PDB file of C-alpha atoms in Angstrom:
ATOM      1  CA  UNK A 939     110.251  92.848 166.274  1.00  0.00           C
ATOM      2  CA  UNK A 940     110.069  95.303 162.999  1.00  0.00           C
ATOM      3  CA  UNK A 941     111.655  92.086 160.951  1.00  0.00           C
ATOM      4  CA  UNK A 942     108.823  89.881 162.533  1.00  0.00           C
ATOM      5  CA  UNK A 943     106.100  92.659 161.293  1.00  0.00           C
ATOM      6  CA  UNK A 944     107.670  92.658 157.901  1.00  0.00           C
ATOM      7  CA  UNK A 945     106.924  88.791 157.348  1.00  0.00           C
ATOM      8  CA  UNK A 946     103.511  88.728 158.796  1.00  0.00           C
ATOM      9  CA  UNK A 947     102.607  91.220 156.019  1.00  0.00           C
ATOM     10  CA  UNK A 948     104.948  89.775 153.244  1.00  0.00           C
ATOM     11  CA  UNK A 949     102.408  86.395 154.436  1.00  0.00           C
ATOM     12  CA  UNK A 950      99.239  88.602 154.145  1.00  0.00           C
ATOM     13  CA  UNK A 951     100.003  90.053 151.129  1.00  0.00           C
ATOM     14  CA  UNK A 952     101.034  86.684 149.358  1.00  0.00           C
ATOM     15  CA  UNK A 953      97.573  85.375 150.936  1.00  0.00           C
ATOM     16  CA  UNK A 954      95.302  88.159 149.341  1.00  0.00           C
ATOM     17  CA  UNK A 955      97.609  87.547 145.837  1.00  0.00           C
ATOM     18  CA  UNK A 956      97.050  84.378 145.805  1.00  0.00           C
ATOM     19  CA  UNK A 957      93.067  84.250 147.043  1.00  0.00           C
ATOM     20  CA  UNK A 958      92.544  87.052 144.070  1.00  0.00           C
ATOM     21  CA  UNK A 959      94.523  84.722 141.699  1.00  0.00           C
ATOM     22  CA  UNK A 960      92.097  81.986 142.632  1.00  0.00           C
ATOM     23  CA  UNK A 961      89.268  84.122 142.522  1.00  0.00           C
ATOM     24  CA  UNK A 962      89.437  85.472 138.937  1.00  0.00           C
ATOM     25  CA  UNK A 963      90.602  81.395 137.940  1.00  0.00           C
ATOM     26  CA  UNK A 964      87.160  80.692 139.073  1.00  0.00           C
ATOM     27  CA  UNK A 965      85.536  83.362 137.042  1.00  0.00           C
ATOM     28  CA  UNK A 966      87.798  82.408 133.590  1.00  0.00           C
ATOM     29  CA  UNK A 967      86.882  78.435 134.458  1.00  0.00           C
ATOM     30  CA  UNK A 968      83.467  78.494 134.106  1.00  0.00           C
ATOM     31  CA  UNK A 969      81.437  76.384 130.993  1.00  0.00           C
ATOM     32  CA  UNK A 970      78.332  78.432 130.862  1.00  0.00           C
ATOM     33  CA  UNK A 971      76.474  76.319 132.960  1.00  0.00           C
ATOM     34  CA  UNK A 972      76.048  79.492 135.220  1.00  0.00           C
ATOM     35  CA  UNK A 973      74.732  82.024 132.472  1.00  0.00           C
ATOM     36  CA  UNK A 974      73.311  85.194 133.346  1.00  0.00           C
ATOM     37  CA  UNK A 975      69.918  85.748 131.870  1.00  0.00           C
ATOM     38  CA  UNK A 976      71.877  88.697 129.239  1.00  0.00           C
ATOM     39  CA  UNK A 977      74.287  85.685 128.164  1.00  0.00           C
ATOM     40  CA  UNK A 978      72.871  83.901 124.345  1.00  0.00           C
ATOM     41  CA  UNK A 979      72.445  80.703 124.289  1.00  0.00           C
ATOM     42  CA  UNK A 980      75.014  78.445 122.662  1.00  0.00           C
ATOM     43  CA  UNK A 981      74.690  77.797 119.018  1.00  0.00           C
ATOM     44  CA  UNK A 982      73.693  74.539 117.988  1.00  0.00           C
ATOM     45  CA  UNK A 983      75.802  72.912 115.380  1.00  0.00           C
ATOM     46  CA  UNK A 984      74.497  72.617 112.577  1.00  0.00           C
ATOM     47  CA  UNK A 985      75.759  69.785 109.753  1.00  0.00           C
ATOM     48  CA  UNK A 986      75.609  69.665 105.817  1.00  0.00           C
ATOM     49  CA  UNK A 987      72.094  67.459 106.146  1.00  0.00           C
ATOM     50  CA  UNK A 988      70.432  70.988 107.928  1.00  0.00           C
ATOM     51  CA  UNK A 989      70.783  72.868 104.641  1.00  0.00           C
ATOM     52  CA  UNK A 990      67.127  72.703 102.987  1.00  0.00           C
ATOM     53  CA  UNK A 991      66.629  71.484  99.281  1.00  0.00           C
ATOM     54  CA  UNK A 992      65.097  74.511  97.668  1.00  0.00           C
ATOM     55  CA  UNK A 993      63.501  72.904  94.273  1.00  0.00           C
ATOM     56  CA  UNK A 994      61.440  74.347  91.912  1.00  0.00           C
ATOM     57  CA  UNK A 995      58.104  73.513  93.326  1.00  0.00           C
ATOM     58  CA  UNK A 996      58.000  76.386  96.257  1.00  0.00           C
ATOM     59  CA  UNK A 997      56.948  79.738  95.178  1.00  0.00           C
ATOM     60  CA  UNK A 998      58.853  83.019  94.874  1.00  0.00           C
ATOM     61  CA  UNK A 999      58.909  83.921  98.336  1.00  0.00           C
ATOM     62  CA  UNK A1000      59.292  80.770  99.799  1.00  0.00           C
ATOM     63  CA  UNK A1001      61.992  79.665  97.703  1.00  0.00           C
ATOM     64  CA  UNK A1002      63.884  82.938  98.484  1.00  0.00           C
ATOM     65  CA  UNK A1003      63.461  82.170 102.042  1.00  0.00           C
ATOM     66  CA  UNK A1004      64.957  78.529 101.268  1.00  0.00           C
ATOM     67  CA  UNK A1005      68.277  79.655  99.686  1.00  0.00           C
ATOM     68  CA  UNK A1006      68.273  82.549 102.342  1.00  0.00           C
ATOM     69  CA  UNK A1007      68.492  79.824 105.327  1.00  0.00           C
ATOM     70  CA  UNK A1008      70.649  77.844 103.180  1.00  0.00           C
ATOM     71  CA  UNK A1009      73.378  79.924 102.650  1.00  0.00           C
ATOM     72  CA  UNK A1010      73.474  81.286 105.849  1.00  0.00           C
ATOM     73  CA  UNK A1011      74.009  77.437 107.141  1.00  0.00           C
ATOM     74  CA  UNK A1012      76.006  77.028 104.287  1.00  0.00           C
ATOM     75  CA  UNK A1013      78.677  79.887 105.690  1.00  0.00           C
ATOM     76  CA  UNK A1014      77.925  79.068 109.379  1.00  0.00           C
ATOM     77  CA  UNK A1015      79.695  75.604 107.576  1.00  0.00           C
ATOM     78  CA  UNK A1016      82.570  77.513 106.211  1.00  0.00           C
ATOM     79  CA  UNK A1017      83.373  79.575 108.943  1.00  0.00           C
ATOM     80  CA  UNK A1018      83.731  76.421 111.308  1.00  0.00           C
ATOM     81  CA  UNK A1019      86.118  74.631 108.912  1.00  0.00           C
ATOM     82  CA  UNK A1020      88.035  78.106 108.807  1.00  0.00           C
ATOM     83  CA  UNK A1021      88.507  77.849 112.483  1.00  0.00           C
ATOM     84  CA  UNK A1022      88.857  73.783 113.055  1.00  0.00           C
ATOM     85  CA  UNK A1023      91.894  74.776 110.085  1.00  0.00           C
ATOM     86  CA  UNK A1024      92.901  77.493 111.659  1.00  0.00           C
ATOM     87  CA  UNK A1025      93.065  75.597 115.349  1.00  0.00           C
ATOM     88  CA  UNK A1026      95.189  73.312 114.012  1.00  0.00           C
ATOM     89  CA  UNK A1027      97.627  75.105 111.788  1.00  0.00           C
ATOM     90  CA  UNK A1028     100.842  76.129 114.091  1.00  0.00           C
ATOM     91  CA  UNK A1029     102.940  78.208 111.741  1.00  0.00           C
ATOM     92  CA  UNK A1030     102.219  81.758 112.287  1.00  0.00           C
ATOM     93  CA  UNK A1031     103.101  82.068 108.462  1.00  0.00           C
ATOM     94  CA  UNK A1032     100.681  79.529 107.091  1.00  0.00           C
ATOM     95  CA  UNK A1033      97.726  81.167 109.034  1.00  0.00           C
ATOM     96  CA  UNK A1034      98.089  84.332 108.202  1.00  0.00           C
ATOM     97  CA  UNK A1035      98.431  83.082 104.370  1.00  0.00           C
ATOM     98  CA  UNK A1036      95.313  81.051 105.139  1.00  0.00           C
ATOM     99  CA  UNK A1037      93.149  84.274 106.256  1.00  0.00           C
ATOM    100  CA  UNK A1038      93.890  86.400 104.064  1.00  0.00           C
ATOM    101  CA  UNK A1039      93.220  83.394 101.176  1.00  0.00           C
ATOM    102  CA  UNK A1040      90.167  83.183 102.857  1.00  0.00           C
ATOM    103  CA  UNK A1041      89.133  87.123 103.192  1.00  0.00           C
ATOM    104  CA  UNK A1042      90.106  87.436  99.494  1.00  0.00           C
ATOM    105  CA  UNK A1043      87.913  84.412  98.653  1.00  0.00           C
ATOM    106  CA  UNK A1044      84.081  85.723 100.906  1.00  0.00           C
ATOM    107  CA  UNK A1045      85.621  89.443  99.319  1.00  0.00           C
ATOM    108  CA  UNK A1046      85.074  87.786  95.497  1.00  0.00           C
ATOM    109  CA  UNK A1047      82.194  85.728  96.613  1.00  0.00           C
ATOM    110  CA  UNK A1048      80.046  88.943  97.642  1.00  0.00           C
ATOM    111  CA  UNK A1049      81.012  90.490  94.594  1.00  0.00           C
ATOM    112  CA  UNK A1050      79.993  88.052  92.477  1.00  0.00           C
ATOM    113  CA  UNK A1051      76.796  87.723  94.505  1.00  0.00           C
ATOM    114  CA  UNK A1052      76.452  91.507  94.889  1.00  0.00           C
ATOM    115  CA  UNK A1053      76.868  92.087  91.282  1.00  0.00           C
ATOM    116  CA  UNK A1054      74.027  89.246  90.662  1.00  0.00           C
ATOM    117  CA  UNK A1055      71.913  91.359  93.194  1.00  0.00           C
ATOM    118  CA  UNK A1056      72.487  94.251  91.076  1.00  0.00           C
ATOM    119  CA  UNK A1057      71.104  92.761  87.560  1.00  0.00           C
ATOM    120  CA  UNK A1058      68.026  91.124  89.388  1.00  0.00           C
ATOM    121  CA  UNK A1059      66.782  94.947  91.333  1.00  0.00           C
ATOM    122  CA  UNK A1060      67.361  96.374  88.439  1.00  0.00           C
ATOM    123  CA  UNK A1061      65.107  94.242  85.978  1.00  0.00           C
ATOM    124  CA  UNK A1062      62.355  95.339  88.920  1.00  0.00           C
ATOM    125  CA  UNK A1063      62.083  91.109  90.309  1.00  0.00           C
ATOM    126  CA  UNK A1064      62.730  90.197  93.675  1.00  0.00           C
ATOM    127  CA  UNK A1065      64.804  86.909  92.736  1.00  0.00           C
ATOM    128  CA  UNK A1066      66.438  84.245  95.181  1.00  0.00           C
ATOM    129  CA  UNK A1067      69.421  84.404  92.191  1.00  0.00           C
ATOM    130  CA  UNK A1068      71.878  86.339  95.037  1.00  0.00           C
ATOM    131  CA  UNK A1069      71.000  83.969  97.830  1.00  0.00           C
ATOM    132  CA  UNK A1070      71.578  80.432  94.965  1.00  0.00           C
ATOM    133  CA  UNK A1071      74.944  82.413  94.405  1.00  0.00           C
ATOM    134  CA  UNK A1072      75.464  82.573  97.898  1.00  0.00           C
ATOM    135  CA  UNK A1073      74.651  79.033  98.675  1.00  0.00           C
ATOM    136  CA  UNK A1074      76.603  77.528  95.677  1.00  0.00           C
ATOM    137  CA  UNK A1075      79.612  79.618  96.615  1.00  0.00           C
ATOM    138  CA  UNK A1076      79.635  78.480 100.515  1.00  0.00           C
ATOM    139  CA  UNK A1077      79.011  74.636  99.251  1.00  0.00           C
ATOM    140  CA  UNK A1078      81.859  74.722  96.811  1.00  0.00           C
ATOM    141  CA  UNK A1079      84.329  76.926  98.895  1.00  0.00           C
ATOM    142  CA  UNK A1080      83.322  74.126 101.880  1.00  0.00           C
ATOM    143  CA  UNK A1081      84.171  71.559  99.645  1.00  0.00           C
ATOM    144  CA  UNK A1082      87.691  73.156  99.224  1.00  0.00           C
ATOM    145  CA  UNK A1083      88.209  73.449 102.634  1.00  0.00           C
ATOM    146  CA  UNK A1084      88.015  69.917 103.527  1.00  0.00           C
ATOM    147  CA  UNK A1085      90.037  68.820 100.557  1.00  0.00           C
ATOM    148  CA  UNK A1086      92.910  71.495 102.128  1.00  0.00           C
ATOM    149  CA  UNK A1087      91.469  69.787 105.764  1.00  0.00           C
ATOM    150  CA  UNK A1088      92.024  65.748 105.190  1.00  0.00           C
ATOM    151  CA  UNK A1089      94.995  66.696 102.722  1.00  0.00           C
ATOM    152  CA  UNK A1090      96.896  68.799 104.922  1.00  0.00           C
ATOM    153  CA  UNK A1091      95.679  68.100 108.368  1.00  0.00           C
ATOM    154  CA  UNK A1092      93.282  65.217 108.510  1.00  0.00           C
ATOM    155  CA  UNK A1093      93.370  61.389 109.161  1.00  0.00           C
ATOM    156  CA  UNK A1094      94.278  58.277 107.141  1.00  0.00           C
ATOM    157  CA  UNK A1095      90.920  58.164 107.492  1.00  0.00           C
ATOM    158  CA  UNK A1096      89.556  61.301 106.007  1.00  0.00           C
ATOM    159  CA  UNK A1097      88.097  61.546 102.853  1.00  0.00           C
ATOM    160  CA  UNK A1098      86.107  64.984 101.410  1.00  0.00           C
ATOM    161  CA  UNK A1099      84.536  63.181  98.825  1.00  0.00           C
ATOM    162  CA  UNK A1100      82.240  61.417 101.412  1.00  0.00           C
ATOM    163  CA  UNK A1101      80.846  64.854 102.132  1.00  0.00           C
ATOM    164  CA  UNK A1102      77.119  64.801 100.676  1.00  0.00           C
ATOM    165  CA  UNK A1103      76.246  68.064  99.400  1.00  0.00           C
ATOM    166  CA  UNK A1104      72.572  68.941  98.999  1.00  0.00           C
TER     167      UNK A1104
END
């Protein structure tokens, strides 16, 4: 009778192992099409042909709001090729070669930038000269990255130079 006790829990306990298990699978397998009301909204993608042409012909302030929502597309850009390379790279070796090639690159980027801040506060202007810096670094450090993409990881049918730049 004692053995008989001893399987009927060794059952129950598998039972409430296993309903937990499928509980918290539930929880981890949801898309978001359930989100709580504190939960952001997804991101929206957002493509080379979203970054605004900032010419000549808006003023100060609007211009510096141009390059400003340029450059932050611009590096939204950057960061996504970062991670579609970094999703695809295998070799523990290679990716941690990658990121820090890519921390030392937004490291010498802001200092450039920075240091362009610097000369423009000081001369007592407000200038969007930091945020063009910014922009023209993320579009030519995005151009890299899909050279290093199609060369290294892309299709027969990938080509970087088919990128349009703004």
């Amino acid at each position: 009778m004692q053995r008989h006790m001893q399987n009927i829990s060794f059952i129950a306990i598998v039972g409430v192992l296993l309903g937990c298990a499928f509980f918290f699978s539930q929880l981890t397998d949801m898309d978001g099409t359930d989100m709580v009301e504190t939960d952001s909204p997804p991101e929206t993608k957002k493509s080379i042909a979203d970054i605004p042409e900032c010419g000549a012909a808006l003023t100060d302030e609007d211009a510096l709001e141009c390059y400003l929502e340029a450059a932050q597309i611009a590096d939204q850009l950057v960061q996504e090729k970062v991670e579609q390379i970094l999703a695809i790279e295998t070799e523990s070796d290679y990716r941690m070669a990658f990121i820090e090639m890519q921390q030392a690159w937004e490291d010498s980027r802001d200092a450039d930038c920075e240091f362009i801040r610097q000369q423009t506060n000081e001369n007592g202007q407000e200038s969007d000269k930091a945020e063009r810096c910014l922009l023209e670094h993320n579009l030519g450090r995005l151009t890299q990255l899909e050279e290093i993409y199609c060369e290294w990881y892309g299709d027969v049918d990938c080509d970087p130079s088919q990128m349009s730049l703004p």
